[in-house]
XYZ file of C-alpha atoms in Angstrom:
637
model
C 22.994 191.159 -68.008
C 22.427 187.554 -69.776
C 23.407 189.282 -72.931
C 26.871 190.574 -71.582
C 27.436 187.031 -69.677
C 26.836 185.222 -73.032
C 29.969 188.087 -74.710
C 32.216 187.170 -71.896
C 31.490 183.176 -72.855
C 31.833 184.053 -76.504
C 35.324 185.957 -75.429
C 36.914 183.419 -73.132
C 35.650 180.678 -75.742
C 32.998 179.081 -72.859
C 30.502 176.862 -73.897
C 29.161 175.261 -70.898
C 29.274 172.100 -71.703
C 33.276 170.931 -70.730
C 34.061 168.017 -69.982
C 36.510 169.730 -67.396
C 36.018 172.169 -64.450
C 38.785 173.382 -62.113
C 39.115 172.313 -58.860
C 41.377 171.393 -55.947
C 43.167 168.613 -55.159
C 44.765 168.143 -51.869
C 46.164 165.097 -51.899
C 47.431 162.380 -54.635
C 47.009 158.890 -53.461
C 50.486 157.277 -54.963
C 50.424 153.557 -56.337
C 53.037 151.948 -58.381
C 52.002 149.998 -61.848
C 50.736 147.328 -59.751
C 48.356 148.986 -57.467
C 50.833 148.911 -54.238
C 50.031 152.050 -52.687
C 53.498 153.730 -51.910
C 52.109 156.920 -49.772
C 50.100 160.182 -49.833
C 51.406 162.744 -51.296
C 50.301 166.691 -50.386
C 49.877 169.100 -53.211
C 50.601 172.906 -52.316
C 49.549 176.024 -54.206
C 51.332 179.206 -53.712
C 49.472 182.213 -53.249
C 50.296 186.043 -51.878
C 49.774 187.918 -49.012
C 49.566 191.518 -48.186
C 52.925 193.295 -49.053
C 53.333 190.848 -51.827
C 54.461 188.036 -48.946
C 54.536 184.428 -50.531
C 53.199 181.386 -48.479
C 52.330 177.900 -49.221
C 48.910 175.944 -48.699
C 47.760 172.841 -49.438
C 45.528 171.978 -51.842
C 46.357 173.012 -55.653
C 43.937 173.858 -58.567
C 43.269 171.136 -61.826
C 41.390 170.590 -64.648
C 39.211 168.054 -63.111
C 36.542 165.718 -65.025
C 32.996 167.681 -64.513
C 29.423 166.252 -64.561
C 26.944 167.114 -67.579
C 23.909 168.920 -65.312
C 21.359 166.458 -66.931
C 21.037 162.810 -67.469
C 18.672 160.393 -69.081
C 16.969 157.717 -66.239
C 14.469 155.450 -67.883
C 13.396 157.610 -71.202
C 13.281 160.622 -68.728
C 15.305 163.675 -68.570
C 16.471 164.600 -65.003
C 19.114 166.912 -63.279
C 22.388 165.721 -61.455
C 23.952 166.112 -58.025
C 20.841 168.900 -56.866
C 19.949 166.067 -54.519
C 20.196 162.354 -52.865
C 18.366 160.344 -55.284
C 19.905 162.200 -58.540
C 23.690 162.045 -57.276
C 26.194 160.947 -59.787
C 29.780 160.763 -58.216
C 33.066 162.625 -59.796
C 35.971 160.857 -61.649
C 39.000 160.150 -60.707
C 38.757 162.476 -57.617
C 36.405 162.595 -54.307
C 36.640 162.554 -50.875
C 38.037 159.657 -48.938
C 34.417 158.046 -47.769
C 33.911 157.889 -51.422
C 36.919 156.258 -52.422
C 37.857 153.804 -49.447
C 35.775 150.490 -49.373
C 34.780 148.452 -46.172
C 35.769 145.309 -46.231
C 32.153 142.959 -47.262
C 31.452 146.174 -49.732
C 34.429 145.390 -52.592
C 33.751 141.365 -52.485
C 29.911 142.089 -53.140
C 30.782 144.813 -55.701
C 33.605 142.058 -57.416
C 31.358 139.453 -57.190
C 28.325 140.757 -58.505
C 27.312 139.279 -61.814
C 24.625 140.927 -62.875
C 26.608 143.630 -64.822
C 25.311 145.468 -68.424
C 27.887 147.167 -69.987
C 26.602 150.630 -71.282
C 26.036 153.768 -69.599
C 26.501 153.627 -66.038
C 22.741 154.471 -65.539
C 22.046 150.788 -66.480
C 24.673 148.915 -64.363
C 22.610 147.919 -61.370
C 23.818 145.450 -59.169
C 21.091 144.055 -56.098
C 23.641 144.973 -53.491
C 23.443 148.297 -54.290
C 19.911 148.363 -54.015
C 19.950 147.248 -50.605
C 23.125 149.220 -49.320
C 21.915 150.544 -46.048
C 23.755 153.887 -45.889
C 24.082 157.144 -48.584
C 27.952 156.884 -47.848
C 27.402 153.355 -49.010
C 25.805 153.628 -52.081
C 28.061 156.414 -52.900
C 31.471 154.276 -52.368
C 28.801 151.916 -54.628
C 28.329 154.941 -57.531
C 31.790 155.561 -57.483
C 33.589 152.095 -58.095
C 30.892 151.812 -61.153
C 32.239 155.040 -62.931
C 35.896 153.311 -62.676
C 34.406 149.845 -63.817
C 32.493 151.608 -66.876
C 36.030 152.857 -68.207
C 37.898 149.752 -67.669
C 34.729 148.421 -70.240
C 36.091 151.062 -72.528
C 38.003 149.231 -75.666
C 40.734 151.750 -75.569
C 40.800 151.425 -72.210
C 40.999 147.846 -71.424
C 45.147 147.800 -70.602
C 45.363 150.910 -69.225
C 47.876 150.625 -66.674
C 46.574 153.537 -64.565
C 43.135 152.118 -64.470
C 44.085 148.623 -63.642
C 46.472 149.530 -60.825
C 43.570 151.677 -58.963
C 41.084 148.549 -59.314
C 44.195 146.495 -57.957
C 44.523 148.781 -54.735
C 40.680 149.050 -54.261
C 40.994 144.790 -54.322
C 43.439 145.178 -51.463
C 40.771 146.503 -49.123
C 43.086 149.424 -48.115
C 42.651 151.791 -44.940
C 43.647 155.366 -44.790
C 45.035 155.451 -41.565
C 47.359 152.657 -42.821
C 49.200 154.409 -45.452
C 52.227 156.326 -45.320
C 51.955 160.140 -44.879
C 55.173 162.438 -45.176
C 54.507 163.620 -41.552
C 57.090 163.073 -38.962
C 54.705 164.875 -36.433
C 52.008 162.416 -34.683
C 49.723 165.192 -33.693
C 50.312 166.581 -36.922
C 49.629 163.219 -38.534
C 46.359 162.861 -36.793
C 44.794 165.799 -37.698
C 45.141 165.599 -41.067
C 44.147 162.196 -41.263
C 40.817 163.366 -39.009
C 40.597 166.222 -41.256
C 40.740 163.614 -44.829
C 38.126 161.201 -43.158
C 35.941 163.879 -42.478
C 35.378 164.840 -46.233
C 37.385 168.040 -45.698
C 40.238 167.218 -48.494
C 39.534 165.918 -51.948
C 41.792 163.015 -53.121
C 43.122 161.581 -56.404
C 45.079 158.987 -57.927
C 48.729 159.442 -59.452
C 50.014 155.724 -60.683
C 53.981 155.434 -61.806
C 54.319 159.225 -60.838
C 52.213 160.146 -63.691
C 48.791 162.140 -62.866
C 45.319 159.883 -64.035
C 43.923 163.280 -64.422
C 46.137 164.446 -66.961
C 45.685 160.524 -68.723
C 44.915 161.669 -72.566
C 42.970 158.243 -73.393
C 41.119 158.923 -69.927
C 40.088 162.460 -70.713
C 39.039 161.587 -73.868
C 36.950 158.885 -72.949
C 35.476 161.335 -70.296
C 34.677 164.212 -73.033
C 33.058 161.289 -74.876
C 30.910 160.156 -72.346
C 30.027 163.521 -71.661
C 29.250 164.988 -75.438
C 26.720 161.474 -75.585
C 25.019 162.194 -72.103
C 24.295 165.750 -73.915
C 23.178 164.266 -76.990
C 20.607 161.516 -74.902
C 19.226 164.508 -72.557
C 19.187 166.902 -76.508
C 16.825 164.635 -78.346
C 14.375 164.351 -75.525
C 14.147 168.451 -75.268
C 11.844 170.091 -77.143
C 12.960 172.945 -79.394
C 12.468 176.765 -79.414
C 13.893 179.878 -79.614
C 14.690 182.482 -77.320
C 15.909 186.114 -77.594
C 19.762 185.826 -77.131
C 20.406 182.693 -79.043
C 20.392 183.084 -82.458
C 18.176 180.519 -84.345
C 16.280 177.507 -82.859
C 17.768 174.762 -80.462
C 16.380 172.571 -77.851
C 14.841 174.638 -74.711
C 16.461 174.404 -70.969
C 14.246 172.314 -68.607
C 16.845 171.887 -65.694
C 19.806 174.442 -65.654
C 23.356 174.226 -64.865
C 24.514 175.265 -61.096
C 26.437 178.287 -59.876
C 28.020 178.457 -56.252
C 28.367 174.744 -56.386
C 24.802 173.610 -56.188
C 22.684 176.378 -56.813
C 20.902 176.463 -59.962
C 20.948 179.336 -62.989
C 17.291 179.431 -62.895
C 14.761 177.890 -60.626
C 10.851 178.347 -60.144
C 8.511 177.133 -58.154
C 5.458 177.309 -60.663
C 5.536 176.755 -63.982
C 3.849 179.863 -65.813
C 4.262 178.797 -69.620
C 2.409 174.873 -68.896
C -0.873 176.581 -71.371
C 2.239 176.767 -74.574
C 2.718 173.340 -74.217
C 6.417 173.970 -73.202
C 5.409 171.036 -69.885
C 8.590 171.651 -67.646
C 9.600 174.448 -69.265
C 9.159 177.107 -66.528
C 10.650 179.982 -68.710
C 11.539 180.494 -72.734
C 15.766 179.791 -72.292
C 17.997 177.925 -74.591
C 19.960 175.051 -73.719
C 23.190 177.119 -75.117
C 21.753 179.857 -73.419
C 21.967 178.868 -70.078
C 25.026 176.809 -70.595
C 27.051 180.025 -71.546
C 25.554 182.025 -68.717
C 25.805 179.752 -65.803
C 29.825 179.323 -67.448
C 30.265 182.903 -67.651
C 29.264 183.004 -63.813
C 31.415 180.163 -62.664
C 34.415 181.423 -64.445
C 34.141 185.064 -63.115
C 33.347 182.957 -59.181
C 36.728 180.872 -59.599
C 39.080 183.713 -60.463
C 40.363 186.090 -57.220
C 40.846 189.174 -59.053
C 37.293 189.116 -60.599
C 34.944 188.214 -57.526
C 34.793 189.013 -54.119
C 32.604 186.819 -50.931
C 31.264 188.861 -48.490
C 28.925 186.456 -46.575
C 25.512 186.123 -48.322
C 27.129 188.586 -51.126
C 29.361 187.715 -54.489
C 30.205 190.432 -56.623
C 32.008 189.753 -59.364
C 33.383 192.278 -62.254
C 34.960 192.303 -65.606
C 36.400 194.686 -68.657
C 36.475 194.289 -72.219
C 38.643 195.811 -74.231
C 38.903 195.309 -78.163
C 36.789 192.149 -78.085
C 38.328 190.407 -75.635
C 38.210 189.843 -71.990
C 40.766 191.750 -69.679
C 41.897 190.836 -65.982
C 41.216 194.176 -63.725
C 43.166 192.581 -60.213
C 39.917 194.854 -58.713
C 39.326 192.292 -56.125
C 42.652 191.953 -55.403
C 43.130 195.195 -54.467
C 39.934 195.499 -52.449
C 40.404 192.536 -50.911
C 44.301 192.693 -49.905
C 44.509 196.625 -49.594
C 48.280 196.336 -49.857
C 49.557 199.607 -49.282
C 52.173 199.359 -51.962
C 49.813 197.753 -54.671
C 47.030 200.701 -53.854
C 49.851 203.540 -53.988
C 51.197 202.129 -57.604
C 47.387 201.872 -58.825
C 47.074 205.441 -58.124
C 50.180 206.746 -58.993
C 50.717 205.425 -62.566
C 47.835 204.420 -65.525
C 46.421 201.404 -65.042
C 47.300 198.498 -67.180
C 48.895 200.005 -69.371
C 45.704 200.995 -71.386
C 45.174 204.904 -70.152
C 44.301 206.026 -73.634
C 41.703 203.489 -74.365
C 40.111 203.529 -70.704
C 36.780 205.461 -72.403
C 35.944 202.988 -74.353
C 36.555 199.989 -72.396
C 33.304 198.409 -70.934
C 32.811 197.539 -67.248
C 30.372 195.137 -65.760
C 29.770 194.342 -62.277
C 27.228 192.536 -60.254
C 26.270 191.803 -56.883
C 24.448 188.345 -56.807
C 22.786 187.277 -53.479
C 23.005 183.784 -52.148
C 20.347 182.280 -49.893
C 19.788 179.067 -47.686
C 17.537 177.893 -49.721
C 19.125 177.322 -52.732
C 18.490 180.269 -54.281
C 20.432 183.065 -55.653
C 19.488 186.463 -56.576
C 20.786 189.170 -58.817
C 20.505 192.533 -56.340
C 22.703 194.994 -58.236
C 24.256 195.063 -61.679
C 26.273 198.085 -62.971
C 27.586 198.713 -67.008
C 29.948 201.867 -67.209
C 33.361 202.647 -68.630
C 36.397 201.414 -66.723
C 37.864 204.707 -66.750
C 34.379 205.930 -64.712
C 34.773 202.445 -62.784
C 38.792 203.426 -62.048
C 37.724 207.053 -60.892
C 35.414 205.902 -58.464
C 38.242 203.713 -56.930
C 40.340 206.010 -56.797
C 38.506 208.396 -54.873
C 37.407 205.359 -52.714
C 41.210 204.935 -51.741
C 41.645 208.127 -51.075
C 38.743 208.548 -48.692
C 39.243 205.325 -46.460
C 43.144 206.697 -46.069
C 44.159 207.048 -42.837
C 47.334 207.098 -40.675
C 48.969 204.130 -39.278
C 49.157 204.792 -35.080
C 52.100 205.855 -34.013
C 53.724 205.505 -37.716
C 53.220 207.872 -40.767
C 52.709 204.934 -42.968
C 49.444 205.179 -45.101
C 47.216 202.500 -44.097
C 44.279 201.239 -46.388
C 41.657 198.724 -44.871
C 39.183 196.380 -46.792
C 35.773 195.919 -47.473
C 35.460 193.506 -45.233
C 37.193 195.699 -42.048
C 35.066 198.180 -42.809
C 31.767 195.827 -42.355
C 32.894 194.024 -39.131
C 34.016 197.001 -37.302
C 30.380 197.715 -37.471
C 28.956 195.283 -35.233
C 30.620 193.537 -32.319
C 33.834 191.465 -32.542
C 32.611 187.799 -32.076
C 31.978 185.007 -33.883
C 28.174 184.610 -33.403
C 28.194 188.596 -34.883
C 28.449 188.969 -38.139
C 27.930 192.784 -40.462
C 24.272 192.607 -42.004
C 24.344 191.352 -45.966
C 23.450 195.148 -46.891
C 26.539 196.581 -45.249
C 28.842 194.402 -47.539
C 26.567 195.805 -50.764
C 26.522 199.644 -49.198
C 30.335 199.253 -48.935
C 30.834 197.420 -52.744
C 28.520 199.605 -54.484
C 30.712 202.669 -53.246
C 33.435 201.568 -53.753
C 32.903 200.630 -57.482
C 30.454 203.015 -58.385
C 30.661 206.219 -55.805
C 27.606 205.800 -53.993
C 27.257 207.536 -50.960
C 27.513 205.306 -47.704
C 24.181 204.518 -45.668
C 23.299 207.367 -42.474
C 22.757 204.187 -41.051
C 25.898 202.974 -41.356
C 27.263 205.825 -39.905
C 25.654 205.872 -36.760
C 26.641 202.016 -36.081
C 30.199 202.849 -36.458
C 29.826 205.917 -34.001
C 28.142 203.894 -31.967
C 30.636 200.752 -31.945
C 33.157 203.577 -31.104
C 31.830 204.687 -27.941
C 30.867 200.967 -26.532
C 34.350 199.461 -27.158
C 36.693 202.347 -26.078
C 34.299 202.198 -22.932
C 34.886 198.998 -22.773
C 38.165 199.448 -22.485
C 41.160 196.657 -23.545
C 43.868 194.699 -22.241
C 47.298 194.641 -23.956
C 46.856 191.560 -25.782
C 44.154 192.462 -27.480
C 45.529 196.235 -28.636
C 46.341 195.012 -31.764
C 43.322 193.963 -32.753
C 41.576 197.012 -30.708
C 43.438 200.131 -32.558
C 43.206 197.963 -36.067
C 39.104 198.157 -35.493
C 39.934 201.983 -34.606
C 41.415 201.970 -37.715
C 38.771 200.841 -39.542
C 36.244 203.034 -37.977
C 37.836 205.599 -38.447
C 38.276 204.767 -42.510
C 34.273 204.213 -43.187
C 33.798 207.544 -41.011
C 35.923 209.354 -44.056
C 34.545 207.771 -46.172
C 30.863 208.852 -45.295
C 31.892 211.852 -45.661
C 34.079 212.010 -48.443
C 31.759 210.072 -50.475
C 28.483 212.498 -49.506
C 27.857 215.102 -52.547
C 29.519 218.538 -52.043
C 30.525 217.537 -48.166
C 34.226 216.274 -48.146
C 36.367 216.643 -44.989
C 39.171 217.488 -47.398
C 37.154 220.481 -49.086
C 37.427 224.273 -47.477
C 33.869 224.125 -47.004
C 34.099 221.484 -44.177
C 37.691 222.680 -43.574
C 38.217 219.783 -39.909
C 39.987 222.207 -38.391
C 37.141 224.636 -37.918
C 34.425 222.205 -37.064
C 33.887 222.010 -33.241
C 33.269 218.167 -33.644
C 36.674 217.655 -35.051
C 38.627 219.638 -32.631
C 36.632 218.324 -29.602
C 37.834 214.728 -31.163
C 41.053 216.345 -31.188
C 40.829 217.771 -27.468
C 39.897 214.104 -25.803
C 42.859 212.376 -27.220
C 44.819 214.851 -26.057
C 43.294 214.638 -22.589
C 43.692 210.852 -23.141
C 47.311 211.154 -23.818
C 48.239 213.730 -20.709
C 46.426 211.148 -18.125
C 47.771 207.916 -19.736
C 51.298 209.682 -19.108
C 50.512 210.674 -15.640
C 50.065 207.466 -14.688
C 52.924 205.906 -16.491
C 55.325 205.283 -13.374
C 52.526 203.741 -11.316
C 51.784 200.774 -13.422
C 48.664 202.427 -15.745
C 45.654 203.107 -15.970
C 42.161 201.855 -17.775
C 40.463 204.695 -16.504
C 41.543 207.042 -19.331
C 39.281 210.062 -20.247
C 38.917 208.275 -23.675
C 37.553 204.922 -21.716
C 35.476 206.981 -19.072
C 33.893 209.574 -21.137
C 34.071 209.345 -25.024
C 30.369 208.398 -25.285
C 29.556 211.558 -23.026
C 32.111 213.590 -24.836
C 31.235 213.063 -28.676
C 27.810 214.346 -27.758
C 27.474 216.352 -24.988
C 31.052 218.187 -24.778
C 29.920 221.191 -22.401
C 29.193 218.605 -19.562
C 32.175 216.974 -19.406
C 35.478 218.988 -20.942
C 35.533 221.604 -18.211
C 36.026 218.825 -15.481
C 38.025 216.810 -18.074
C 40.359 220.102 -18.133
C 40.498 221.177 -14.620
C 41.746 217.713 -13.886
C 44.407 217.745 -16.887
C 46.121 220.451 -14.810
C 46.582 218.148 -12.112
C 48.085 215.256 -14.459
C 50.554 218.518 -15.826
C 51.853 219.160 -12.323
C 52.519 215.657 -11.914
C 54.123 214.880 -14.997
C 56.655 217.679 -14.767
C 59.206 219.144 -16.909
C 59.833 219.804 -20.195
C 57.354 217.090 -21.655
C 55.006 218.588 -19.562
C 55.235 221.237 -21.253
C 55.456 220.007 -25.306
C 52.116 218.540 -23.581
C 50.529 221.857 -22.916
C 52.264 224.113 -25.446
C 53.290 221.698 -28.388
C 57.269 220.581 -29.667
C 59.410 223.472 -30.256
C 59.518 222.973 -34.224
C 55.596 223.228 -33.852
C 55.282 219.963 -35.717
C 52.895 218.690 -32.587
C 50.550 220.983 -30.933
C 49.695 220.847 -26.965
C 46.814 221.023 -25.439
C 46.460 224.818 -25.490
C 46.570 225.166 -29.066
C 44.104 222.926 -29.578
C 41.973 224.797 -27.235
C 43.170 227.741 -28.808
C 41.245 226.801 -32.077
C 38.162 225.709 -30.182
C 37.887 229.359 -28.858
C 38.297 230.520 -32.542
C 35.644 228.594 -34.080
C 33.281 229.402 -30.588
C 33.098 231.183 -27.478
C 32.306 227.719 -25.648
C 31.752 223.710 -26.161
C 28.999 222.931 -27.767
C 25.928 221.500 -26.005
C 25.386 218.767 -27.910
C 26.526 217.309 -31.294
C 24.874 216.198 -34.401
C 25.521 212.543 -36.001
C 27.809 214.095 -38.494
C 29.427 216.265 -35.938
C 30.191 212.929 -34.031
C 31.699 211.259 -37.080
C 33.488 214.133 -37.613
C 34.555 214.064 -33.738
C 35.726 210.249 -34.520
C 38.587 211.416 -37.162
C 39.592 214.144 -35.199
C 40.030 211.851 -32.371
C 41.675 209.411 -34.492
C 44.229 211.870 -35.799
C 44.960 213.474 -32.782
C 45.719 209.401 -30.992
C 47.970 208.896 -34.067
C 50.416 211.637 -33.244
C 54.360 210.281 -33.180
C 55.434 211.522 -30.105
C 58.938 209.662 -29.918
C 60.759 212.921 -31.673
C 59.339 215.208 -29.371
C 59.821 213.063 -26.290
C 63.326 212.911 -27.292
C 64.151 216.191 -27.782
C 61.875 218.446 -25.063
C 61.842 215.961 -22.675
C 64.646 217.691 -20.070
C 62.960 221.266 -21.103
C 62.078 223.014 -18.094
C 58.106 224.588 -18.039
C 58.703 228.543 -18.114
């Protein structure tokens, strides 16, 4: 794996050590050339939605000035930002406690006169020694970094600079400056939200972006290569087996998911080599490239997916170079439109050279304790890769109620309709890896998982729900319904599509099949008197999906009841089906039970019950409104 994350580095020209790092920006704190601050400005990103819907959200991606992972502290090497006492604050952008001084903090900081110019490692000052809070000693950190570049010769008159120090001089508060928000309530929350840390900040001075600056960024990528070069000479050297040569050796490592370092140990197993701190035999370079490789696949949509504890990310290469796959995207979105293109026509354009393009893909665990594990990683072809997703969208299709739209649902449906809807519930960290690693790579789905979806089936239609939440009740359906097909599809020679497990002659299926009719004939018996949430499907799915033979024959006797009352002719497209035989009625499904056996089954397997769910499904997504239409005045003969 380090190996094929040090080719994507090579590929996409990574080194590790930018001076730059992407990140977003939510709001641009706008001063003219003297430092008057003139408002704050909102920056907006657009992004897509399902069915290729544009919308707007603040906040908006840049090339931001990023932290070497090491410094130099009194002749000794250590890391940066993994704790309290090693935090070094970001340029040029931070959150508003960071930024905004109190009062008594910017006359001590502009009156201090113990100063050294150099490195801001050696500009001390004794107030910020004695500053009583962390928020304080950041704000502290902070101004320093600003009044190291103004030291900078090329620096010196830059008007950007100087106008920031000017509005930090003018003791400014946040709630005081203009926002373009007519709204008050509006107003206020954002302002809450900004003074709570939740919104990053930056400075644009005469309309022109500090970030952008090219004397700024160059001083940055200066300061940066000579913090490398201090922490360098103090490593000692080595070689490793993916580097080629010798170079200095990795004693603290660059961070993934924000804080989380490449590499950590608690022992170090190599001290009898004399490597000291070295805890494992990894080049600087090394671990640079990697922990880049990482980051970049994390910060791009279409090549990583979250799924709580779980990030998988993926790639391709094709012809030495890197290649997008939009993967996540379509896992992630499962537009209907975008999955029906990706299996209609070739995909990107490359269908001839789809043997021979590589495909990586890992899952990488995250823990509380900042820690991070590797639990799956997968090399293939894409074309194998782009098989397996294919058949994945073709096993979680199902019908849209009442609609014969195709309806796909994604990864992350498919886990939460496996536990209970709430908040304080959330799917286990091995459903989300079950679900991925099928998905990408054709394994077959859990027996475990399964048998929580049956049983999340039973306990919410039981349950019962009120029209406000029937959205959000027949979406979950949905859903369980998909992973059900999927088990199935996805098990090795058992497919619900193949004539071995033809549905229609499985007595799970058709007893599925039988309840939502059942369902359907009571709901409409009760139509003119307001409704019912007593439905057979509500009273008795639990009993019916595995013990049919106690509960259909009373189920049935009473359906001829609901018949009489109904009446007429859609009584009778209930009983005997539409006259174009597009819908069958309740005695043709029967009809098919007696075919298949001379009574209902005792009991029912796991499977059976899965297979009991789809039927059900199928049968609930009928689209009645033709034949009510047309058979509704025909008279029962």
């Amino acid at each position: 794996m380090i190996e094929d994350l040090l080719e994507l580095a090579e590929l996409q020209g990574l080194t590790g050590r930018e001076s730059t790092r992407p990140r977003d920006v939510h709001w641009f704190i706008d001063l003219d050339a003297d430092g008057r601050v003139l408002q704050l400005s909102p920056t907006t990103a657009v992004s897509k939605k399902a069915r290729s819907v544009l919308r707007e959200s603040r906040g908006k991606q840049f090339q931001t000035p990023r932290l070497y992972h090491m410094q130099v502290i009194k002749g000794e090497i250590n890391s940066v930002c993994t704790n309290q006492h090693n935090w070094l604050p970001d340029f040029l952008i931070g959150p508003a406690a960071e930024i905004f001084p109190h009062p008594d903090e910017m006359d001590a900081f502009l009156v201090s006169s113990q100063f050294q110019v150099g490195p801001a490692a050696q500009i001390i000052s004794p107030w910020q020694e004695n500053a009583q809070t962390p928020e304080a000693k950041k704000r502290w950190e902070t101004w320093k970094l600003l009044f190291e570049a103004s030291l900078e010769p090329s620096l010196r008159s830059h008007v950007g600079l100087r106008a920031v120090f000017s509005f930090l001089k003018s003791r400014p508060r946040l709630e005081a400056i203009s926002l373009p928000i007519k709204d008050t309530d509006e107003r206020n929350a954002i302002l809450k939200s900004i003074a709570e840390g939740k919104e990053l900040l930056s400075f644009r001075v005469a309309g022109k972006l500090l970030l952008h600056d090219p004397a700024i960024r160059q001083w940055w990528e200066n300061r940066v290569a000579h913090m490398r070069s201090q922490v360098c000479n103090l490593l000692p050297k080595g070689e490793d087996g993916y580097e080629p040569g010798a170079g200095p050796l990795a004693e603290y490592f660059p961070t993934i998911f924000g804080s989380i370092p490449l590499c950590s140990f608690d022992k170090a197993p190599y001290t009898s080599f004399g490597l000291g701190r070295q805890t494992t035999r990894l080049r600087l370079e090394t671990s640079e490239k990697v922990a880049a490789a990482l980051n970049w696949l994390m910060n791009d949509d279409s090549s990583s997916l979250n799924f709580g504890e779980y990030t998988a990310v993926f790639w391709a290469v094709l012809e030495s170079k890197a290649i997008p796959t939009d993967i996540a995207t379509l896992l992630n979105s499962a537009d209907p439109l975008a999955v029906r293109d990706f299996l209609r026509g070739p995909w990107c354009g490359i269908e001839r050279d789809l043997d021979s393009t590589k495909f990586y893909a890992a899952m990488l665990r995250k823990s509380g304790k900042g820690r991070f594990a590797v639990s799956s990683w997968h090399t293939e072809t894409l074309r194998a890769g782009i098989e397996n997703l294919k058949a994945w969208f073709k096993a979680i299709k199902v019908s849209e109620l009442n609609s014969s739209e195709q309806l796909f649902v994604t990864i992350r449906d498919l886990a939460d309709c496996t536990v209970r809807k709430s908040r304080e519930t959330r799917p286990l960290p091995a459903t989300y890896h079950s679900l991925f690693e099928s998905a990408l790579f054709g394994n077959p789905l859990p027996h475990k998982m399964l048998a929580a979806a049956i049983a999340r089936q039973s306990l919410e239609l039981a349950q019962g729900t009120d029209k406000k939440k029937r959205k959000e009740f027949e979406s979950r359906l949905t859903a369980r319904t998909a992973l059900i097909k999927a088990y199935f599809a996805l098990q090795k020679g058992d497919s619900m599509q193949s004539p071995k497990t033809d549905p229609e002659s499985n007595k799970g299926y058709l007893c599925g099949r039988l309840l939502a009719m059942l369902d359907k004939i009571h709901v409409e018996a009760h139509r003119d008197s307001g409704g019912t949430n007593s439905s057979p499907a509500n009273r008795s799915y639990g009993a019916a999906s595995t013990t049919p033979a106690l509960i259909f024959p009373q189920l049935c006797r009473i359906a001829r009841y609901h018949l009489n009352k109904i009446g007429g002719g859609w009584a009778y497209v209930l009983e005997h089906g539409s006259k174009d035989r597009s819908i069958e009625g309740l005695a043709a499904i029967c009809a098919r039970l007696r075919d298949v056996g001379t009574e209902f089954p005792r009991t029912l397997s796991l499977e059976d019950q899965g297979r009991f769910a789809i039927g059900f499904y199928v049968e609930r997504c009928r689209n009645w409104s033709k034949a009510e239409s047309s058979d509704n005045t025909q008279d029962i003969s």
